[in-house]
Coordinates of C-alpha atoms and ligand atoms in Angstrom, one line a residue:
M23 CA 174.2 88.6 53.4
K24 CA 171.8 85.7 53.7
V25 CA 172.0 84.4 57.3
E26 CA 171.3 80.8 56.2
Q27 CA 174.1 80.9 53.7
V28 CA 176.6 82.4 56.1
L29 CA 175.7 79.8 58.7
D30 CA 175.8 76.9 56.3
N31 CA 179.3 77.9 55.3
L32 CA 180.4 78.2 58.9
K33 CA 178.9 74.9 59.8
R34 CA 180.7 73.2 56.9
R35 CA 184.0 74.7 57.7
F36 CA 183.7 74.2 61.5
P37 CA 181.6 71.1 62.0
N38 CA 180.4 69.9 65.4
E39 CA 180.9 73.3 67.1
V40 CA 177.3 73.5 68.3
E41 CA 177.7 76.2 70.9
Y42 CA 179.6 78.4 68.5
H43 CA 177.0 77.9 65.8
Q44 CA 174.3 78.7 68.4
A45 CA 175.8 82.0 69.5
V46 CA 176.5 83.1 65.9
T47 CA 173.0 82.3 64.7
E48 CA 171.5 84.4 67.4
V49 CA 173.6 87.4 66.5
L50 CA 173.3 87.1 62.7
E51 CA 169.5 86.7 62.8
S52 CA 169.2 90.0 64.8
I53 CA 171.7 92.0 62.7
E54 CA 170.6 90.9 59.3
E55 CA 168.5 93.9 58.4
V56 CA 170.9 96.5 59.7
Y57 CA 173.9 94.7 58.0
N58 CA 172.1 94.6 54.7
A59 CA 171.3 98.3 54.9
H60 CA 175.1 98.8 54.7
P61 CA 176.3 97.4 51.3
E62 CA 179.8 98.6 52.1
F63 CA 180.0 95.9 54.9
E64 CA 179.1 93.1 52.5
K65 CA 181.8 94.4 50.0
Q66 CA 184.4 93.9 52.7
N67 CA 183.0 90.5 53.6
L68 CA 182.7 91.9 57.2
I69 CA 180.4 89.2 58.3
E70 CA 182.9 86.3 57.9
R71 CA 185.7 88.4 59.2
I72 CA 183.6 89.1 62.4
C73 CA 182.4 85.6 62.9
I74 CA 185.8 83.8 62.5
P75 CA 188.3 84.4 65.3
D76 CA 191.6 86.3 64.4
R77 CA 193.6 83.4 65.7
I78 CA 193.4 80.5 68.1
F79 CA 196.3 79.1 70.2
S80 CA 196.0 75.5 71.6
F81 CA 198.5 73.7 73.7
R82 CA 199.2 70.7 76.0
I83 CA 199.5 71.5 79.6
T84 CA 201.6 69.1 81.6
W85 CA 201.6 69.0 85.5
V86 CA 202.2 66.7 88.4
D87 CA 199.4 65.8 90.8
D88 CA 199.8 65.3 94.6
K89 CA 200.4 61.6 94.0
G90 CA 203.3 62.2 91.7
N91 CA 201.3 61.3 88.5
V92 CA 202.0 63.3 85.4
Q93 CA 198.8 64.7 84.1
T94 CA 198.0 66.4 80.8
N95 CA 195.2 68.8 79.9
M96 CA 194.5 71.0 76.8
G97 CA 194.8 74.7 77.0
Y98 CA 193.4 77.4 74.6
R99 CA 193.3 81.0 73.9
V100 CA 190.8 82.3 71.3
Q101 CA 191.8 85.8 70.1
H102 CA 188.5 86.7 68.5
N103 CA 188.6 90.4 67.5
N104 CA 190.8 93.4 68.4
A105 CA 189.2 96.1 66.3
I106 CA 188.3 98.3 69.2
G107 CA 191.1 97.4 71.8
P108 CA 193.3 94.6 73.0
Y109 CA 191.7 91.1 73.3
K110 CA 189.9 90.9 76.5
G111 CA 188.1 88.0 78.2
G112 CA 188.2 85.4 80.8
L113 CA 189.8 81.9 81.2
R114 CA 187.4 79.0 82.0
F115 CA 188.7 75.9 83.8
H116 CA 186.0 73.2 83.5
A117 CA 185.9 69.6 82.5
S118 CA 183.5 70.5 79.6
V119 CA 185.8 73.1 78.0
N120 CA 186.4 72.5 74.3
L121 CA 187.0 74.8 71.3
S122 CA 183.3 75.1 70.4
I123 CA 182.6 76.5 73.9
L124 CA 185.5 78.9 73.9
K125 CA 184.7 80.1 70.4
F126 CA 181.2 80.9 71.4
L127 CA 182.4 82.7 74.5
A128 CA 185.1 84.7 72.5
F129 CA 182.4 85.7 69.9
E130 CA 180.0 86.8 72.6
Q131 CA 182.7 88.6 74.4
T132 CA 183.5 90.7 71.4
F133 CA 180.0 92.2 71.2
K134 CA 179.7 92.4 75.1
N135 CA 182.9 94.4 75.3
S136 CA 181.9 96.5 72.5
L137 CA 178.8 97.5 74.5
T138 CA 180.7 98.4 77.7
T139 CA 181.7 101.8 76.1
L140 CA 185.5 100.8 77.0
P141 CA 188.1 100.1 74.4
M142 CA 188.3 96.3 74.7
G143 CA 188.3 93.6 71.9
G144 CA 187.2 90.1 72.6
G145 CA 188.9 86.9 73.5
K146 CA 188.4 83.9 75.7
G147 CA 190.5 80.9 76.9
G148 CA 190.8 78.1 79.3
S149 CA 191.3 74.4 79.8
D150 CA 189.5 71.1 80.2
F151 CA 191.2 70.9 83.6
N152 CA 188.6 70.0 86.3
P153 CA 189.3 71.9 89.5
K154 CA 186.8 70.0 91.5
G155 CA 188.4 68.1 94.4
K156 CA 192.0 69.3 93.6
S157 CA 194.2 70.5 96.4
N158 CA 195.5 74.1 96.6
A159 CA 199.0 72.8 95.6
E160 CA 197.6 71.1 92.5
I161 CA 195.7 74.2 91.5
M162 CA 198.9 76.2 91.8
R163 CA 201.0 73.8 89.8
F164 CA 198.4 73.6 87.1
C165 CA 198.0 77.5 86.9
Q166 CA 201.7 77.8 86.6
A167 CA 201.9 75.1 83.9
F168 CA 199.2 76.8 82.0
M169 CA 200.9 80.2 82.1
I170 CA 204.2 78.7 81.0
E171 CA 202.4 78.2 77.6
L172 CA 200.1 81.2 77.5
W173 CA 202.4 84.0 78.6
R174 CA 204.0 84.6 75.2
H175 CA 200.6 85.3 73.7
I176 CA 199.4 87.9 76.1
G177 CA 200.3 91.4 77.5
P178 CA 198.8 94.6 78.8
E179 CA 198.2 96.1 75.3
T180 CA 197.9 92.8 73.5
D181 CA 195.5 90.4 75.3
V182 CA 194.3 90.7 78.9
P183 CA 192.8 87.5 80.3
A184 CA 190.7 87.2 83.6
G185 CA 188.5 84.7 85.4
D186 CA 185.4 82.8 84.4
I187 CA 184.0 79.5 85.6
G188 CA 186.7 77.7 87.7
V189 CA 189.0 80.6 87.7
G190 CA 188.7 83.2 90.6
G191 CA 191.0 85.4 92.6
R192 CA 193.2 82.4 93.7
E193 CA 193.8 81.1 90.2
V194 CA 194.4 84.6 88.8
G195 CA 197.0 85.2 91.5
Y196 CA 198.9 82.0 90.8
M197 CA 198.7 82.7 87.0
Y198 CA 199.8 86.4 87.5
G199 CA 202.7 85.3 89.5
M200 CA 204.1 83.0 86.9
Y201 CA 203.3 85.5 84.1
K202 CA 205.3 88.1 85.9
K203 CA 208.3 85.9 86.3
L204 CA 208.4 84.9 82.5
A205 CA 207.5 88.2 81.0
R206 CA 209.7 90.2 83.3
E207 CA 207.2 93.0 83.7
N208 CA 204.5 94.0 86.2
T209 CA 201.9 96.0 84.3
G210 CA 198.7 94.2 85.2
T211 CA 198.0 91.9 82.2
L212 CA 195.5 89.7 84.0
T213 CA 192.5 91.3 85.6
G214 CA 190.6 90.1 88.6
K215 CA 193.8 90.3 90.7
S216 CA 193.8 90.8 94.4
I217 CA 193.7 94.4 95.6
E218 CA 197.3 94.3 97.1
F219 CA 198.9 93.8 93.5
G220 CA 196.8 95.9 91.1
G221 CA 193.3 94.5 91.5
S222 CA 190.3 96.7 91.5
L223 CA 187.8 97.2 94.3
I224 CA 184.3 95.9 93.3
R225 CA 185.8 93.5 90.6
P226 CA 184.6 90.4 92.5
E227 CA 181.1 91.9 92.9
A228 CA 181.0 93.5 89.5
T229 CA 179.1 90.9 87.4
G230 CA 176.4 90.2 90.0
Y231 CA 175.9 93.8 91.0
G232 CA 176.1 94.8 87.3
N233 CA 173.3 92.4 86.4
I234 CA 171.0 93.9 89.1
Y235 CA 171.8 97.4 87.9
F236 CA 170.8 96.4 84.5
L237 CA 167.6 94.8 85.8
M238 CA 166.8 97.9 87.7
N239 CA 167.1 100.0 84.5
M240 CA 164.7 97.6 82.8
L241 CA 162.2 97.7 85.7
K242 CA 162.5 101.6 86.0
R243 CA 160.8 101.9 82.6
K244 CA 157.8 99.9 84.2
G245 CA 157.8 102.3 87.1
I246 CA 159.5 99.9 89.6
T247 CA 162.4 101.3 91.6
D248 CA 163.2 98.6 94.1
L249 CA 162.8 94.8 94.6
K250 CA 160.4 94.8 97.5
G251 CA 157.9 92.0 97.1
Q252 CA 159.8 90.4 94.3
V253 CA 160.6 86.6 94.5
V254 CA 163.9 85.9 92.9
A255 CA 165.2 82.6 91.5
I256 CA 168.9 82.5 91.0
S257 CA 170.9 79.6 89.6
G258 CA 174.6 79.0 90.2
S259 CA 176.3 79.6 93.6
G260 CA 179.7 80.9 92.5
N261 CA 181.0 84.5 92.3
V262 CA 178.2 85.8 90.0
A263 CA 175.3 84.1 91.8
T264 CA 176.3 85.1 95.3
Y265 CA 176.9 88.8 94.6
T266 CA 173.8 88.9 92.6
A267 CA 171.9 87.6 95.6
E268 CA 173.6 90.1 97.9
K269 CA 172.4 93.0 95.6
V270 CA 168.8 91.6 95.5
L271 CA 168.7 91.4 99.3
E272 CA 170.0 95.0 99.6
L273 CA 167.1 96.1 97.3
G274 CA 164.5 94.3 99.4
G275 CA 163.9 91.2 97.2
K276 CA 163.6 87.7 98.4
V277 CA 166.0 85.1 97.0
I278 CA 164.6 81.6 97.0
T279 CA 167.0 79.4 95.0
L280 CA 170.7 78.7 94.3
S281 CA 172.2 75.7 92.5
D282 CA 175.3 74.0 91.4
S283 CA 176.0 71.3 88.8
N284 CA 174.6 68.6 91.1
G285 CA 171.3 70.2 92.0
Y286 CA 169.5 73.1 93.5
I287 CA 168.2 74.4 96.8
Y288 CA 164.8 75.9 97.4
D289 CA 164.5 77.9 100.6
A290 CA 160.8 79.1 101.0
D291 CA 161.9 81.4 103.9
G292 CA 164.4 83.2 101.7
I293 CA 168.2 83.1 101.6
D294 CA 168.9 86.0 104.0
A295 CA 172.2 87.8 104.5
E296 CA 173.4 85.4 107.2
K297 CA 172.7 82.3 105.1
L298 CA 174.3 83.9 102.2
K299 CA 177.5 84.6 104.3
Y300 CA 177.5 80.8 104.8
V301 CA 177.3 80.2 101.0
F302 CA 180.3 82.4 100.5
E303 CA 182.3 80.5 103.0
L304 CA 181.0 77.1 101.8
K305 CA 182.1 77.9 98.2
N306 CA 185.2 79.9 98.7
V307 CA 186.8 78.5 101.9
Y308 CA 185.5 74.9 102.1
R309 CA 184.8 74.5 98.3
G310 CA 181.8 72.5 99.2
R311 CA 178.5 71.7 97.3
I312 CA 175.3 73.6 97.6
K313 CA 173.6 70.5 99.0
E314 CA 175.3 71.3 102.4
Y315 CA 173.1 74.3 102.6
A316 CA 170.0 72.2 102.5
D317 CA 171.5 69.9 105.2
K318 CA 172.4 72.9 107.4
Y319 CA 169.0 74.8 107.0
G320 CA 166.7 71.9 106.5
C321 CA 165.3 73.2 103.1
K322 CA 164.3 71.4 99.9
Y323 CA 167.2 70.0 97.7
V324 CA 166.5 68.7 94.3
E325 CA 169.3 66.5 92.9
G326 CA 170.1 67.1 89.3
G327 CA 167.3 69.6 88.9
R328 CA 167.2 73.3 87.8
P329 CA 165.3 75.9 89.8
W330 CA 163.1 77.2 86.9
A331 CA 159.9 75.4 87.9
E332 CA 159.8 77.3 91.2
K333 CA 157.4 80.2 91.4
C334 CA 159.2 83.5 91.1
T335 CA 158.7 87.0 89.6
I336 CA 162.3 87.4 88.5
A337 CA 164.8 84.8 87.3
L338 CA 168.5 85.4 87.1
P339 CA 170.3 82.5 85.4
S340 CA 173.9 82.7 86.7
A341 CA 175.4 79.3 86.2
T342 CA 176.3 78.3 82.7
Q343 CA 175.3 78.0 79.0
N344 CA 172.1 76.4 78.0
E345 CA 170.9 75.9 81.5
L346 CA 167.4 77.0 80.8
N347 CA 165.4 75.5 78.0
G348 CA 162.1 76.1 76.2
D349 CA 160.1 74.1 78.8
D350 CA 161.8 76.0 81.6
A351 CA 161.0 79.3 80.0
A352 CA 157.3 78.3 79.5
A353 CA 157.1 77.2 83.2
L354 CA 158.6 80.6 84.3
V355 CA 156.2 82.6 82.2
K356 CA 153.2 80.4 83.4
N357 CA 154.2 81.0 87.0
G358 CA 154.1 84.8 86.6
C359 CA 157.8 85.6 86.0
M360 CA 158.0 89.0 84.5
A361 CA 161.8 89.5 84.1
V362 CA 164.8 87.4 83.2
S363 CA 168.3 88.9 83.3
E364 CA 171.3 86.7 82.5
G365 CA 174.4 86.6 84.8
A366 CA 175.8 83.8 82.8
N367 CA 176.9 83.6 79.2
M368 CA 174.1 82.2 76.9
P369 CA 172.2 80.4 79.7
S370 CA 169.0 80.4 77.7
T371 CA 168.5 78.1 74.7
P372 CA 167.1 79.6 71.4
E373 CA 163.8 77.9 72.2
A374 CA 163.8 79.6 75.7
I375 CA 164.6 83.0 74.1
E376 CA 161.7 82.6 71.7
V377 CA 159.3 82.0 74.6
F378 CA 160.4 85.1 76.5
L379 CA 160.2 87.4 73.5
K380 CA 156.9 86.0 72.3
N381 CA 155.4 86.6 75.8
K382 CA 157.0 90.1 75.8
I383 CA 158.5 89.7 79.2
L384 CA 161.6 91.8 80.1
Y385 CA 164.5 89.7 79.0
A386 CA 168.1 90.8 79.1
P387 CA 170.7 88.6 77.4
G388 CA 174.0 87.9 79.1
K389 CA 176.0 90.0 76.6
A390 CA 174.3 93.1 78.0
A391 CA 173.3 92.1 81.6
N392 CA 176.5 90.4 82.6
A393 CA 178.9 92.9 81.0
G394 CA 179.5 94.5 84.5
G395 CA 182.3 92.0 85.2
V396 CA 184.4 92.8 82.1
S397 CA 183.6 96.4 82.5
V398 CA 185.3 96.6 85.9
S399 CA 188.1 94.6 84.4
G400 CA 188.4 97.4 81.9
L401 CA 188.5 99.8 84.8
E402 CA 191.2 97.7 86.5
M403 CA 193.2 98.0 83.3
T404 CA 192.9 101.7 83.4
Q405 CA 193.9 101.8 87.1
N406 CA 197.0 99.7 86.3
S407 CA 198.1 101.9 83.5
I408 CA 197.8 105.1 85.4
K409 CA 199.2 103.3 88.5
L410 CA 196.4 104.4 90.8
S411 CA 193.6 102.7 92.7
W412 CA 190.1 104.1 92.9
S413 CA 187.8 103.9 95.8
K414 CA 184.9 101.4 96.0
E415 CA 182.4 104.3 95.6
E416 CA 184.2 105.5 92.5
V417 CA 184.3 102.1 90.9
D418 CA 180.7 101.2 91.8
Q419 CA 179.5 104.6 90.4
K420 CA 181.3 104.0 87.1
L421 CA 179.8 100.5 86.9
K422 CA 176.3 101.9 87.5
D423 CA 177.0 104.5 84.7
I424 CA 178.2 101.8 82.3
M425 CA 175.2 99.5 83.0
A426 CA 172.8 102.5 82.4
A427 CA 174.7 103.2 79.1
I428 CA 174.4 99.6 77.9
H429 CA 170.7 99.6 78.8
E430 CA 170.3 102.9 76.8
S431 CA 172.0 101.4 73.7
C432 CA 169.7 98.4 73.9
V433 CA 166.7 100.6 74.1
K434 CA 167.9 102.7 71.2
Y435 CA 168.5 99.7 68.8
G436 CA 165.9 97.3 70.2
T437 CA 162.7 99.2 70.6
E438 CA 159.9 97.7 68.4
A439 CA 156.8 99.5 66.9
D440 CA 154.6 98.6 69.8
G441 CA 157.2 100.0 72.3
Y442 CA 158.4 96.6 73.5
V443 CA 162.2 96.5 73.9
N444 CA 163.8 93.5 72.4
Y445 CA 167.0 93.6 74.3
V446 CA 168.5 90.7 72.3
K447 CA 168.2 92.6 69.1
G448 CA 169.3 95.9 70.8
A449 CA 172.4 94.4 72.3
N450 CA 173.4 92.6 69.2
I451 CA 173.0 95.6 66.9
A452 CA 174.7 98.0 69.2
G453 CA 177.6 95.7 69.9
F454 CA 178.0 94.8 66.2
M455 CA 177.8 98.4 64.8
K456 CA 180.8 99.7 66.8
V457 CA 183.0 96.7 65.9
A458 CA 181.9 97.0 62.2
K459 CA 182.7 100.6 62.0
A460 CA 186.1 100.1 63.6
M461 CA 186.9 97.3 61.2
M462 CA 185.8 99.3 58.2
A463 CA 188.0 102.1 59.2
Q464 CA 191.1 99.9 59.6
G465 CA 191.0 98.3 56.2
V466 CA 191.1 94.7 55.2
I467 CA 193.5 93.1 57.6
Ligands
LIG509 N1 184.5 86.0 82.2 C1 183.9 87.2 82.4 C2 182.9 87.4 81.3 O1 182.3 86.5 80.7 C3 184.8 88.3 82.7 C4 185.9 88.6 81.6 C5 186.9 89.7 82.1 O2 186.7 90.2 83.1 O3 187.7 89.9 81.2 O4 182.6 88.6 80.8

């Protein structure tokens, strides 16, 4: 294959899908050499078959708001690839959601899930529904209306959705309730459920903890075994960011920033455990904005800004795609940042990635570093199918082992001649090879 040709073709057939093009470009550029060393892949046109989703469902969702107005939103499920297991991936509810974003996420998910060592294919879905400012009753009615359409396309051995931005335990609960009623079975199907009806311990923490476990694997190769003395900038303030911060504190690091789509806070004294508890409540109980942290603790708040110009030694982008650009990356490197590990999906732009790799800092792409979330989702599926619940310690240990295994795969496929580990290349090749081999074995379908 010639990367440019494949990309031109995809861009022509699927115009205006910029995020999808971006995610595909990154993977194709890093697997080109390995792919071309396997002429049998090209014979089966594996590259197009792996880039284009198996199928996409799109539907209108109709629901009634608290004032009695009838509202419509778009809903989607992208079933990208099921060569190694049932389609698996989250649902995103955010005003920005469109097909390009969901196609990039489903594509990334396929490689990420392949890396986890568990048998999961890749998918993603969601809606352009904006949960901000909606009442609990509106959220419930929307989730139910969404599931009235989606339920027929999913199942415990077919496609297993979960949470993502705008979809947490509350939303999964409402969707699972409606799914159960329509499908007339109670076998799990969604992951990220509450513990009382089949959820897994450690699932809420898994993406954030997993990112830190991955980071510690990277740091260990440099002889660093804890986070004492490290100054850590985190973006986001949702599930991923807050549990990331919790683990950083546990390992002795200092967390100086958090953010949301309106701006970021910078706390020079550090966001300690007590302040973090406040953030949990602010976000999960009051569903407030991060600015309220600055009001309460009297620290700096930057409206509309991103935290990357603040001096730190470790940066953990945990908000959303393309939240860290080339200039941000240059500022981080200039300020002495030595490691970037991504809790979000594709938070760094291609220009930012180039800066990290050129400066040879430790850089872990989301599909490796944030795979802990979907990994524990995979463990939730296992617990559901054997109808047992594992202890916190058991799940946490399995998560640690999985993150170590992902790290090892990246080192195996990403180590360059001078010893520098290109984790982007490593993750892409390792993720791709497993899916490719499975597809080859299963014939042209
Ligand atoms: N949305 C998460 C991700 O990007 C989790 C998906 C899942 O648990 O299935 O990996």
